[in-house]
Tab-separated table of C-alpha atoms in Angstrom:
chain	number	residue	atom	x	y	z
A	1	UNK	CA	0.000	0.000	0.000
A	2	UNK	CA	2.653	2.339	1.232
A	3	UNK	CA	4.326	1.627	-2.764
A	4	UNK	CA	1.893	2.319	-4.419
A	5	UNK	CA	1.305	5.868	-2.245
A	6	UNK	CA	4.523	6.771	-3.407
A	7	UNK	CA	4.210	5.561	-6.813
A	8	UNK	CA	1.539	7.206	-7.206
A	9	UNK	CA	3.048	10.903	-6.204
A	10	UNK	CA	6.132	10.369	-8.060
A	11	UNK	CA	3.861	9.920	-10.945
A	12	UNK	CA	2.259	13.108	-10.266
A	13	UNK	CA	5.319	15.019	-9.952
A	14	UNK	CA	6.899	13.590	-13.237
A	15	UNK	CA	3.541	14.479	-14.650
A	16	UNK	CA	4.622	18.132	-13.362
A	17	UNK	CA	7.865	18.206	-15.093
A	18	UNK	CA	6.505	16.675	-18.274
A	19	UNK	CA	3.686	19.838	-18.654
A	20	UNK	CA	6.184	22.600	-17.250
A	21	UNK	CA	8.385	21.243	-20.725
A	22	UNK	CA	5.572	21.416	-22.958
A	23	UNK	CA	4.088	24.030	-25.347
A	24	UNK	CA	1.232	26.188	-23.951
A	25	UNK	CA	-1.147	24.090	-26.425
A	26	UNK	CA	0.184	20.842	-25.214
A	27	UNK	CA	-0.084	21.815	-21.544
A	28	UNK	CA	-3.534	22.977	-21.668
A	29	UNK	CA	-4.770	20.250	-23.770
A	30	UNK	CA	-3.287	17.890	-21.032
A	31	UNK	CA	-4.451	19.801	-18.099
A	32	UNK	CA	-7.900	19.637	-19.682
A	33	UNK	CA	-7.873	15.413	-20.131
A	34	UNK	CA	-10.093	13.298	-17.769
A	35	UNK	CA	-8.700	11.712	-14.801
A	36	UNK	CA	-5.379	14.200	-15.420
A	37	UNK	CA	-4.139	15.639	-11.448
A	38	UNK	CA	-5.102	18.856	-12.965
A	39	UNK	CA	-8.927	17.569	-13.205
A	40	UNK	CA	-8.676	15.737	-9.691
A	41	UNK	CA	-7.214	19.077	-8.106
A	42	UNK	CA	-10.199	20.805	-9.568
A	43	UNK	CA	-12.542	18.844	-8.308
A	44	UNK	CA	-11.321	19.041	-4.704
A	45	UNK	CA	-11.251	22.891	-5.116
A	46	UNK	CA	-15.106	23.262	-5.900
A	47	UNK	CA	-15.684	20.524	-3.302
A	48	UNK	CA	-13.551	22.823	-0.956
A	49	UNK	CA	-15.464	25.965	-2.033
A	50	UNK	CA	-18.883	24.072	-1.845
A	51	UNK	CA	-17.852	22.859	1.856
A	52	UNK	CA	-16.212	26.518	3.065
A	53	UNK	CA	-18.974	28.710	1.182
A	54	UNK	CA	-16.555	30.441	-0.879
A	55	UNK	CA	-18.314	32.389	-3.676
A	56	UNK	CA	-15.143	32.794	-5.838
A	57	UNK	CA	-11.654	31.857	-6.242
A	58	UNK	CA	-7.763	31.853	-8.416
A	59	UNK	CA	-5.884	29.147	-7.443
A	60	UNK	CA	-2.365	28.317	-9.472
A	61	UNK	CA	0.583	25.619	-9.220
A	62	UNK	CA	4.073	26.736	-10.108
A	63	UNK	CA	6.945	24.361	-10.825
A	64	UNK	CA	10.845	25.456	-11.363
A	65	UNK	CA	9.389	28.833	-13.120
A	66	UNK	CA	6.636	27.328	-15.428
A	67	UNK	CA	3.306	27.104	-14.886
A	68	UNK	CA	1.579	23.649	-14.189
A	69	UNK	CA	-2.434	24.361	-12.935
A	70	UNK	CA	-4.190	28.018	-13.207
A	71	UNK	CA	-7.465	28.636	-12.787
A	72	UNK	CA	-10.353	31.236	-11.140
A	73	UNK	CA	-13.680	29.568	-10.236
A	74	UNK	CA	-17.081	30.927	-8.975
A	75	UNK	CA	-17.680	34.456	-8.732
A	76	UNK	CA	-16.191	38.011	-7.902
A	77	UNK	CA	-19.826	39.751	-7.192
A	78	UNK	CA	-22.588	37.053	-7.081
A	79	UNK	CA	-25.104	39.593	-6.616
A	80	UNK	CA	-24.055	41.036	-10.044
A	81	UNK	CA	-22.925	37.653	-11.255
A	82	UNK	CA	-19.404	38.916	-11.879
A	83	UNK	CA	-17.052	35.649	-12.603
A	84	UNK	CA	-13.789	35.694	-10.395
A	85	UNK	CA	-11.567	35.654	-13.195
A	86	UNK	CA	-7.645	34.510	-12.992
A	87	UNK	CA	-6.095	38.534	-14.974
A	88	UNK	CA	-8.910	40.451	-14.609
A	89	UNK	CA	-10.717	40.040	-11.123
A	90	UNK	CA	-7.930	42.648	-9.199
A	91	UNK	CA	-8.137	41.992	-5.127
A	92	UNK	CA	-6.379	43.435	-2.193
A	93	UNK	CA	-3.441	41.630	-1.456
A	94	UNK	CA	-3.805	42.459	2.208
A	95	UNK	CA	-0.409	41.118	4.175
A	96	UNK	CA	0.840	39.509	1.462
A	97	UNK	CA	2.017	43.419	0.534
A	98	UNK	CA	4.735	43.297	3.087
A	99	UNK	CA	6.796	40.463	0.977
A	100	UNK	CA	6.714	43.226	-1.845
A	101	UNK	CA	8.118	45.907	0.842
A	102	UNK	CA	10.720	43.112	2.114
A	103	UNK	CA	11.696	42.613	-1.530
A	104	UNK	CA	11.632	46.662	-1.755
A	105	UNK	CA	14.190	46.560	1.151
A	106	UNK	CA	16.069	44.085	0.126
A	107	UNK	CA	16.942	45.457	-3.255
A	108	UNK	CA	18.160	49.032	-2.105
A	109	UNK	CA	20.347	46.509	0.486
A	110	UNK	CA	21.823	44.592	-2.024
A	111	UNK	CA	22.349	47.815	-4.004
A	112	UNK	CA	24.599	49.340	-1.178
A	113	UNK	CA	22.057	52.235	-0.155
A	114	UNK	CA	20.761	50.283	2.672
A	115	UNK	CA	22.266	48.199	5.372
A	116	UNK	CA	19.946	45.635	7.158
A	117	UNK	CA	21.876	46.022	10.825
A	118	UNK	CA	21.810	50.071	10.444
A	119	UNK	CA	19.745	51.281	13.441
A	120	UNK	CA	16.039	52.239	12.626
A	121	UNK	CA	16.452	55.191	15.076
A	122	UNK	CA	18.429	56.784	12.247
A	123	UNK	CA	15.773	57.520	10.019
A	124	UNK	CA	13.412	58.914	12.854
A	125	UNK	CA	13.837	62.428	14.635
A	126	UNK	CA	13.527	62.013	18.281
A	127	UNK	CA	12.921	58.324	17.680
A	128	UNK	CA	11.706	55.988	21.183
A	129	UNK	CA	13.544	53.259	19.693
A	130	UNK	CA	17.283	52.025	20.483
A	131	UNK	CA	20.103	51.274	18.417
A	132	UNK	CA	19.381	47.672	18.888
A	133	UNK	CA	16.046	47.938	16.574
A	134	UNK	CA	17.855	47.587	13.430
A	135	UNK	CA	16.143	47.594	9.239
A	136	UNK	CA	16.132	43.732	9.816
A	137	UNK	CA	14.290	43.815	13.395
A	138	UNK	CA	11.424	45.415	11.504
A	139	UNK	CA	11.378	42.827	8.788
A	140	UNK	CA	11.402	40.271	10.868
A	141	UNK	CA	8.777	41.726	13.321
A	142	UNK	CA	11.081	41.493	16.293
A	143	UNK	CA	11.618	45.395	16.670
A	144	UNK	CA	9.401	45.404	19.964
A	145	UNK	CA	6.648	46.993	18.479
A	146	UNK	CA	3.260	46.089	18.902
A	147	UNK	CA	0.517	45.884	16.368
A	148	UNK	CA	-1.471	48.807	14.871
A	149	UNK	CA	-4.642	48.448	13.793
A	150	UNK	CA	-5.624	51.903	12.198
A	151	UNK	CA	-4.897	50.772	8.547
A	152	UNK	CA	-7.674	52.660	6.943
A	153	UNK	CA	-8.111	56.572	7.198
A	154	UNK	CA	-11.143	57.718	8.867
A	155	UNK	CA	-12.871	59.659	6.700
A	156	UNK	CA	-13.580	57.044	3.792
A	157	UNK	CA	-13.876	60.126	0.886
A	158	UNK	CA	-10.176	60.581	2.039
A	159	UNK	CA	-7.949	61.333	-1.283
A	160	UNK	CA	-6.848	57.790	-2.906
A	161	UNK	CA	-3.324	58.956	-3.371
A	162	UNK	CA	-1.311	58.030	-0.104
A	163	UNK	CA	0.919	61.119	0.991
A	164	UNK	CA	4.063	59.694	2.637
A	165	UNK	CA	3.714	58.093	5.740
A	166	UNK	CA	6.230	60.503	8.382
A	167	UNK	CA	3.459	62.309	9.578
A	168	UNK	CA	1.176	58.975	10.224
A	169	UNK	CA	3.972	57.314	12.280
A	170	UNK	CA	4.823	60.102	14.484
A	171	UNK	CA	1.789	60.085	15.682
A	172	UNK	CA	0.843	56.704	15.881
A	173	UNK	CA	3.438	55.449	17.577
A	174	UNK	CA	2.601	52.139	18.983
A	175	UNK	CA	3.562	50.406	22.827
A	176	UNK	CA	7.343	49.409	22.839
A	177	UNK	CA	8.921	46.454	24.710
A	178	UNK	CA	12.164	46.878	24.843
A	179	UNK	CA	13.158	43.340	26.123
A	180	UNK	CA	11.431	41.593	23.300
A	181	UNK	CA	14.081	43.364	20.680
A	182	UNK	CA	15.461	40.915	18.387
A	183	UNK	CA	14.373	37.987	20.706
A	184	UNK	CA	10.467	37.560	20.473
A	185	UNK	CA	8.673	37.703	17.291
A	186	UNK	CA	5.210	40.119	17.643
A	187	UNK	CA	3.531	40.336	14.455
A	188	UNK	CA	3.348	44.212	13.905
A	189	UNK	CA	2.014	46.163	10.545
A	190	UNK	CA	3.731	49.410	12.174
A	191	UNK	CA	7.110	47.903	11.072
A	192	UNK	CA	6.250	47.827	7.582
A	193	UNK	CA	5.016	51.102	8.119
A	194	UNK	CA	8.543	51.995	9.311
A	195	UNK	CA	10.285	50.463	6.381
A	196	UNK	CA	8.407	52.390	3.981
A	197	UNK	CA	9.390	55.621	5.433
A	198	UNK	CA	12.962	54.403	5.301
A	199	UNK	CA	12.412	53.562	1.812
A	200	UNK	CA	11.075	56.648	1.098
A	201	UNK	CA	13.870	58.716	2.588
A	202	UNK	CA	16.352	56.266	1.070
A	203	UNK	CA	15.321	57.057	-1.839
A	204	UNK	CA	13.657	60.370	-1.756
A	205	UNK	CA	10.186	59.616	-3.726
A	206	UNK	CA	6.868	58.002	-2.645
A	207	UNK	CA	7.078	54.519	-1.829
A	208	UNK	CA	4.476	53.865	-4.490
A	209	UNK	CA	6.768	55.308	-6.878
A	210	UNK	CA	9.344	53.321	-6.074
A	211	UNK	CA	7.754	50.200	-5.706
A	212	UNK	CA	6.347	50.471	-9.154
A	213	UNK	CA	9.758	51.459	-10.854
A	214	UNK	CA	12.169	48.875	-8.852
A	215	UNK	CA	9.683	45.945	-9.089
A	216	UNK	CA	6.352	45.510	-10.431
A	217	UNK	CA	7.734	47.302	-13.473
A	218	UNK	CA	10.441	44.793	-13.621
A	219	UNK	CA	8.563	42.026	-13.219
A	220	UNK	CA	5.655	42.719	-15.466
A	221	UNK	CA	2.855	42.991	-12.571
A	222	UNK	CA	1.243	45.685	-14.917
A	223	UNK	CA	-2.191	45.122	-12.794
A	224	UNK	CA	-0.487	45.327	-9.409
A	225	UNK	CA	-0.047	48.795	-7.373
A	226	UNK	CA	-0.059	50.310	-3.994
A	227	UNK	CA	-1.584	53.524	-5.266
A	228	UNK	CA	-5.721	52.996	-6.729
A	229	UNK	CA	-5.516	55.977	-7.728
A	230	UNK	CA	-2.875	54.866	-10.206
A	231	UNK	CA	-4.365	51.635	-11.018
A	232	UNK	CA	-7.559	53.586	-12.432
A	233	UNK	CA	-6.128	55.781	-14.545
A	234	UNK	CA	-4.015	53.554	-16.316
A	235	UNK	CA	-6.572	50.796	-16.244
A	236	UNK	CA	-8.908	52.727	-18.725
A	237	UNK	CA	-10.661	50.024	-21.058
A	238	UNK	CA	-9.869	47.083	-19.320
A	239	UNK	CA	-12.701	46.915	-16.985
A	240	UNK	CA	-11.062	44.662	-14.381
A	241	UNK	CA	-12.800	44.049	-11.404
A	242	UNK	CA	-11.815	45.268	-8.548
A	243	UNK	CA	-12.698	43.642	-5.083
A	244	UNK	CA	-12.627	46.115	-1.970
A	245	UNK	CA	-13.994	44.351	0.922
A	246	UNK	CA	-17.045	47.175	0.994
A	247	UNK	CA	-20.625	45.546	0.941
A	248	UNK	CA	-21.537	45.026	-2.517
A	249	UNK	CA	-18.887	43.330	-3.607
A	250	UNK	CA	-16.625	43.523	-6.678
A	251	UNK	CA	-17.719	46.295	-9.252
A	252	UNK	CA	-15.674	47.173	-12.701
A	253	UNK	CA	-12.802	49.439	-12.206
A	254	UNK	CA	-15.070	52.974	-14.065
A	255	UNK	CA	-17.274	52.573	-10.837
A	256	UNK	CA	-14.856	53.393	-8.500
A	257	UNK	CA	-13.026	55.700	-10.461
A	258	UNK	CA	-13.274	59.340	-8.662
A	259	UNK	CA	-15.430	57.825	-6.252
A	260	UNK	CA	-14.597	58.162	-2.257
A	261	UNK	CA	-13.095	54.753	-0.710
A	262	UNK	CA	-10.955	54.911	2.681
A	263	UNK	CA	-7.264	55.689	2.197
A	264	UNK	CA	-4.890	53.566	3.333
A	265	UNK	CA	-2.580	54.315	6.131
A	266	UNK	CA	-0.013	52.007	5.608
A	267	UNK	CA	0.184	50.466	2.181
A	268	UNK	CA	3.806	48.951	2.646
A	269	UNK	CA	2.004	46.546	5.042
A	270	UNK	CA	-0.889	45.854	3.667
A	271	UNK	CA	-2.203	48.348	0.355
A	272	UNK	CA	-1.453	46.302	-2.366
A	273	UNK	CA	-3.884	45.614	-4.816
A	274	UNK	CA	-3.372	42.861	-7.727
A	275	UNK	CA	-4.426	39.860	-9.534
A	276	UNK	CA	-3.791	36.343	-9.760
A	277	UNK	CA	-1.964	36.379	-13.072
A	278	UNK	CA	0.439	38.792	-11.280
A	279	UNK	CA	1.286	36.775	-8.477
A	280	UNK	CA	1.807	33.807	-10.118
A	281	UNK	CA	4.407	35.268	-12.472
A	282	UNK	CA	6.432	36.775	-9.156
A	283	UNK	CA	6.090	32.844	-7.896
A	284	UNK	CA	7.441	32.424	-11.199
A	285	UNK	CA	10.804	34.022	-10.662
A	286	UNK	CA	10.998	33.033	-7.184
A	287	UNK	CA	10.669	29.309	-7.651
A	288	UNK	CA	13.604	29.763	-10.715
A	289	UNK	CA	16.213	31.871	-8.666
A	290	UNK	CA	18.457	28.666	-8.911
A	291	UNK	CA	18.354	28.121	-12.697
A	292	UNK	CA	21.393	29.003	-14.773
A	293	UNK	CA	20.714	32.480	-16.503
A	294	UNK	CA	16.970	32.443	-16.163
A	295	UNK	CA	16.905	35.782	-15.199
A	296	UNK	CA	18.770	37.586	-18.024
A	297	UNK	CA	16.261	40.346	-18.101
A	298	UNK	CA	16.325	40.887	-14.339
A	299	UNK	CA	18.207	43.480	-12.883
A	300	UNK	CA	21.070	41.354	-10.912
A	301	UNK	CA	20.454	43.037	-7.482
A	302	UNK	CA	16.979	42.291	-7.698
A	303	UNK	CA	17.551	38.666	-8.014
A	304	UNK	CA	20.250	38.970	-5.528
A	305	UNK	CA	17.224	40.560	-2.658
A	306	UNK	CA	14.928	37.829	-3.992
A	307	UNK	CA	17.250	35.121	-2.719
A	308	UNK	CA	17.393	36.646	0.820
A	309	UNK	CA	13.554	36.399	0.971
A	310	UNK	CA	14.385	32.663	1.838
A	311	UNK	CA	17.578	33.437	4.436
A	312	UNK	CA	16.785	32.393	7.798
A	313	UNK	CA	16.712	35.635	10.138
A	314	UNK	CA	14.473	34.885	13.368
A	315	UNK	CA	13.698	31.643	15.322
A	316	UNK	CA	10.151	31.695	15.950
A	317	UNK	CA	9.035	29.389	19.366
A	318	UNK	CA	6.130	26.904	18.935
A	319	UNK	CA	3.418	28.588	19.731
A	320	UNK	CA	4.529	32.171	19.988
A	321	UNK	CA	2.767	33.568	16.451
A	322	UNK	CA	-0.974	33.139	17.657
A	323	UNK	CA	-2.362	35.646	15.268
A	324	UNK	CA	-1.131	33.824	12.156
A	325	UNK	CA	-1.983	30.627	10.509
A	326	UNK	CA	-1.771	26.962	12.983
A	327	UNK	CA	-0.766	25.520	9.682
A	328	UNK	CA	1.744	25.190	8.478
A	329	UNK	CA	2.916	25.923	11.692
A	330	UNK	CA	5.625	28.782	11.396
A	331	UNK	CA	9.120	27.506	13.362
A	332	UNK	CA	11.005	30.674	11.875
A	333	UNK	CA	10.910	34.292	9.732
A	334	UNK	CA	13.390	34.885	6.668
A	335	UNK	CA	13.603	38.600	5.545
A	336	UNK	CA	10.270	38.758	4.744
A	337	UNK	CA	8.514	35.405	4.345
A	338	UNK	CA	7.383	32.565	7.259
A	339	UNK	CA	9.158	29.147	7.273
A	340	UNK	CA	7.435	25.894	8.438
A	341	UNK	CA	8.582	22.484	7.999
A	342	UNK	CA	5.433	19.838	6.285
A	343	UNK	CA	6.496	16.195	6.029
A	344	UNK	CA	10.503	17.773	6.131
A	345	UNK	CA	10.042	19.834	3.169
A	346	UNK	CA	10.625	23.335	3.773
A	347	UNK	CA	7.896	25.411	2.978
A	348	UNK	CA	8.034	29.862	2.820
A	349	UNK	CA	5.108	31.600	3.234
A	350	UNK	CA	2.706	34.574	3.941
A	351	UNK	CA	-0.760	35.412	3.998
A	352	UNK	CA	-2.889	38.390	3.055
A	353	UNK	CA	-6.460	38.803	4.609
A	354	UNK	CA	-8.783	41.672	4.541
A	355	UNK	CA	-12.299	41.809	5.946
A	356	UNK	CA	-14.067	39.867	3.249
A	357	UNK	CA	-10.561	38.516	1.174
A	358	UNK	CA	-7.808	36.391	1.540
A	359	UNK	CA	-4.983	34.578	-0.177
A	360	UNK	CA	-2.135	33.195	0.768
A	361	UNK	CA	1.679	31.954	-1.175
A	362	UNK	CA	3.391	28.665	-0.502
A	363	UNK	CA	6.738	28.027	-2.027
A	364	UNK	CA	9.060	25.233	-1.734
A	365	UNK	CA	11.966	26.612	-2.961
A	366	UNK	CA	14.188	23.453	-2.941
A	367	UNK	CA	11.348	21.666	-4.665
A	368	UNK	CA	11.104	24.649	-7.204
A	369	UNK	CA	7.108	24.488	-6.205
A	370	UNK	CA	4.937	27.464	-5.237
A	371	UNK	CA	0.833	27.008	-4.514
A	372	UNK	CA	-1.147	30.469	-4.278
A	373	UNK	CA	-5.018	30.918	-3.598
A	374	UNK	CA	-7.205	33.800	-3.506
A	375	UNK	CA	-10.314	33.832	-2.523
A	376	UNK	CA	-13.753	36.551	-1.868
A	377	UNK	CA	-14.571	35.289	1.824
A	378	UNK	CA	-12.636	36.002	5.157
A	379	UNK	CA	-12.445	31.599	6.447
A	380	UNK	CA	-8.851	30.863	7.141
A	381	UNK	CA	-10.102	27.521	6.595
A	382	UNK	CA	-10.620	27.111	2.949
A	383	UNK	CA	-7.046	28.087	2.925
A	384	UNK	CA	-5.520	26.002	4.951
A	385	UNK	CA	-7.487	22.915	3.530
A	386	UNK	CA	-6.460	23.588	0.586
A	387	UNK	CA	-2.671	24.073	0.902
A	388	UNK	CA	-2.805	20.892	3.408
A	389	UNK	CA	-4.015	18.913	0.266
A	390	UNK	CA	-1.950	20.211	-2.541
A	391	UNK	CA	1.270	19.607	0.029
A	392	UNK	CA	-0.094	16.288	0.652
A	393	UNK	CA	-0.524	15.435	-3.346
A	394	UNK	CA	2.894	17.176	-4.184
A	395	UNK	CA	4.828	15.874	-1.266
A	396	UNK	CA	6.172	12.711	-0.533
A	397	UNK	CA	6.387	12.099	3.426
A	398	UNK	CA	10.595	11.578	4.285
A	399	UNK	CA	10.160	8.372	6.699
């Protein structure tokens, strides 16, 4: 019994490498076949989504830089009967931002303007923090800092355009515990707050700006952006839909428009907005860091910060990260993503939720495999079903 388990998932991963070798055509016409793991995975995803309630979903597979299952089910906006659509439905990334700030960081690092063990005290006038909370303490949310929750603007007709963020963090300061410095990991969004600002002094432009021109830019996330107000205007005749956790739903991209939404306090933490076909093509170039000149078109130093993304920085106790995810069970933080160990693969990872959204990105970098969901509906649990099974299908247990 226990041979023909395996047999059975080495057969599914050589099925993996065959359709990550073959034309687009081929693939699809594979992936399409009955009986094929693409059809089985399918049907355990709208068995999930029946079972969970989930109205709509993307969910895609990613092996060694190629594309192996993508696909959107359900819908965006039932009530308008808006399909959730894999490039076009746009949703808020939620947490999952912060990997794009980490990245953000990492790349001005590797570039020499930056220095992860530089004190953040130095980029803050009058700052409560010691010399001990260093650029990689906030990445790593072990600065002290405790968690703020004010990440929308009060007045929702606020201007979409987020002004830079000094004036926000001086006076919204959180507690600080000054023994839990570099020791204790508190999940904080005021730390990615604090990195923007650095980035934005660093470099002496919006972090927006920045963000756009360093990364999504160079990795062809044209329908990703911290700034909506951006998004819209260079959106114009697309008529993606775009999902903002407000009752109602999803509506097309012209209805929002001009139209008053809350502003975000803290995009580097959790403002991004983006779709599935984005994501998957930054899993894409993380799960191919390793292959010989895959990356001629990337800028070397961003390829260099991507590899840090999976450095270990920060033991994490069992236990001690209540607010995130039971599983996969997080044992420690990289600059910028979760590790967790499932049947002794090593797995990175990080989550995005929003009331009303979530999705979530699995990679296994030494298996060149990356899993991502998104999904309209707030359950953790459809999530974490979900990833259990595809680790379970793609994994095979170390004994």
């Amino acid at each position: 019994m226990l041979y023909l388990k395996t047999a059975r998932r080495l057969y599914i991963f050589f099925l993996i490498s065959v359709l990550a070798s073959l034309c687009p055509a081929a693939a699809e016409d594979f992936k399409t076949a009955a009986n094929s793991p693409a059809a089985k995975i399918t049907g355990r995803i709208e068995t999930l989504m029946t079972e969970e309630n989930i109205a709509g979903a993307a969910v895609f597979i990613v092996k060694n830089g190629a594309h192996v299952y993508s696909r959107a089910f359900g819908f965006a906006d039932t009530g308008n009967k808006i399909k959730f659509t894999f490039d076009k439905t746009v949703f808020p990334a939620g947490s999952l931002s912060k990997v794009i700030t980490a990245l953000g960081v990492l790349k001005l690092v590797e570039n020499g303007a930056l220095n992860l063990k530089t004190p953040a005290a130095d980029y803050f006038a009058n700052s409560v923090l010691p010399e001990t909370v260093s650029i990689a303490s906030l990445i790593t949310h072990s600065s002290g800092l405790a968690n703020c929750s004010k990440l929308y603007a009060s007045n929702q007709n606020a201007a979409a355009k987020t002004p830079r963020m000094k004036n926000f963090i001086e006076k919204n300061f959180p507690r600080f515990d000054a023994r839990a410095v570099n020791v204790k990991f508190e999940y904080s969004n005021f730390n990615y707050a604090l990195l923007g600002h650095i980035i934005e002094t660093t470099v002496d432009k919006n972090f927006d700006d920045y963000i756009k021109t360093a990364l999504l830019d160079a990795l062809s996330m044209r329908y990703s952006s911290f700034d909506r107000d951006y998004f819209f205007k260079n959106s114009a005749g697309e008529r993606y839909e775009v999902f903002f956790a407000a009752p109602g739903g999803s509506v097309s991209y012209d209805a929002c428009e001009g139209a008053g939404f809350k502003r975000h306090n803290m995009p580097p933490a959790s403002g991004l907005i983006t779709c599935a076909a984005d994501i998957s093509g930054l899993a894409c170039f993380l799960t191919s860091l390793n292959a010989l000149n895959s990356h001629k078109t990337i800028d070397a130093s961003l390829a260099r910060a991507a590899a840090r993304l999976f450095e270990k920085a920060l033991p994490v106790k069992k236990g001690a990260a209540p607010v995130l995810d039971k599983f996969p069970e997080i044992d420690f933080m990289t600059y910028g993503l979760r590790h967790s160990l499932y049947k002794s693969h090593r797995v990175f990872w990080h989550t995005g939720s929003v009331n009303g959204f979530s999705c979530g990105l699995y990679i296994a970098a030494e298996n060149g495999l990356a899993f991502f969901t998104a999904y309209n509906s707030s359950n953790a649990k459809f999530r974490q079903r979900l990833v259990k099974y595809l680790f379970d299908e793609f994994f095979t247990a170390v004994k």
